Amino acid sequence: MTSSEPGVGFGPADRLAQDPESVRRRFWIKFKKVVASLPFAEDLLAAYYCAFDRQTPRHVQAALLGAIAYFILPFDFVPDMLPILGFTDDAAVLATALRMVASHITPEHRDAARAALKRGVPEEE
C-alpha cells in the first residue's frame, strides 16, 4: 500500500496491511479467540473474503486490509479486553471501510462468511 492508497489512518495498522500474508495468518488467530463476542463477525469475515479475492480491485483490498489489520493489532484506542466497549473502535473502523467499498463486497463474500460461521470457527482459509 502506498501513501496515496486509502488506509485506516493508523500507522501500525497501515504498516501491517502492507503484508497481506501476515494479516491472513494473524487474522485467523485473533478471530478464533474472539468470534463469540463479535456482533459484527459476519461483516468482518465478508470483508476478509473480499480483501483476499483476486477479483477485488487493489484500492479496495488496501482499504479492507487496513481495517482488518486494525482489528488484529494487539493494541488499539479501546482495549479489546474491556467488556462491551472493547471492540467498538474495531467495529467503527470496519464499518467505515465497508461503507467506502460496499459495492465490492459481493453476495458470494457474504455467503462464504455465513457458511464459515455456520461451520464453526474456520481454520485458515
PDB file of N, CA, C and O in Angstrom, residues 10 25 30 34 61 78 94 97 102 110:
ATOM      1  N   PHE A  10      -4.050   4.858  10.709  1.00  0.00           N
ATOM      2  CA  PHE A  10      -3.429   4.491  11.973  1.00  0.00           C
ATOM      3  C   PHE A  10      -2.160   3.749  11.609  1.00  0.00           C
ATOM      4  O   PHE A  10      -2.210   2.625  11.128  1.00  0.00           O
ATOM      5  N   ARG A  25      -2.622 -14.649   8.323  1.00  0.00           N
ATOM      6  CA  ARG A  25      -2.259 -15.543   9.422  1.00  0.00           C
ATOM      7  C   ARG A  25      -2.757 -15.013  10.773  1.00  0.00           C
ATOM      8  O   ARG A  25      -3.396 -15.720  11.539  1.00  0.00           O
ATOM      9  N   LYS A  30      -6.578 -14.300  15.881  1.00  0.00           N
ATOM     10  CA  LYS A  30      -7.406 -13.429  16.719  1.00  0.00           C
ATOM     11  C   LYS A  30      -8.883 -13.756  16.556  1.00  0.00           C
ATOM     12  O   LYS A  30      -9.637 -13.790  17.532  1.00  0.00           O
ATOM     13  N   VAL A  34     -11.899 -14.550  19.569  1.00  0.00           N
ATOM     14  CA  VAL A  34     -12.926 -13.578  19.942  1.00  0.00           C
ATOM     15  C   VAL A  34     -14.248 -13.715  19.204  1.00  0.00           C
ATOM     16  O   VAL A  34     -15.166 -12.936  19.457  1.00  0.00           O
ATOM     17  N   GLN A  61      -8.898  -3.668  -1.763  1.00  0.00           N
ATOM     18  CA  GLN A  61      -8.112  -4.570  -0.925  1.00  0.00           C
ATOM     19  C   GLN A  61      -7.329  -3.780   0.119  1.00  0.00           C
ATOM     20  O   GLN A  61      -7.288  -4.160   1.286  1.00  0.00           O
ATOM     21  N   VAL A  78      -9.302   1.528  22.032  1.00  0.00           N
ATOM     22  CA  VAL A  78     -10.095   0.968  23.133  1.00  0.00           C
ATOM     23  C   VAL A  78      -9.669  -0.492  23.269  1.00  0.00           C
ATOM     24  O   VAL A  78      -9.889  -1.280  22.362  1.00  0.00           O
ATOM     25  N   LEU A  94     -14.064  -0.877  10.862  1.00  0.00           N
ATOM     26  CA  LEU A  94     -14.586  -1.802   9.857  1.00  0.00           C
ATOM     27  C   LEU A  94     -15.802  -1.199   9.146  1.00  0.00           C
ATOM     28  O   LEU A  94     -15.899  -1.267   7.916  1.00  0.00           O
ATOM     29  N   ALA A  97     -14.693   1.343   6.606  1.00  0.00           N
ATOM     30  CA  ALA A  97     -14.115   0.698   5.421  1.00  0.00           C
ATOM     31  C   ALA A  97     -15.208   0.057   4.569  1.00  0.00           C
ATOM     32  O   ALA A  97     -15.191   0.168   3.339  1.00  0.00           O
ATOM     33  N   ALA A 102     -18.506  -0.795  -0.157  1.00  0.00           N
ATOM     34  CA  ALA A 102     -19.675  -1.681  -0.065  1.00  0.00           C
ATOM     35  C   ALA A 102     -20.038  -2.351  -1.385  1.00  0.00           C
ATOM     36  O   ALA A 102     -20.417  -3.522  -1.405  1.00  0.00           O
ATOM     37  N   ARG A 110     -20.414 -12.588   1.245  1.00  0.00           N
ATOM     38  CA  ARG A 110     -21.315 -12.713   2.403  1.00  0.00           C
ATOM     39  C   ARG A 110     -21.741 -14.163   2.615  1.00  0.00           C
ATOM     40  O   ARG A 110     -21.804 -14.625   3.749  1.00  0.00           O
TER      41      ARG A 110
END
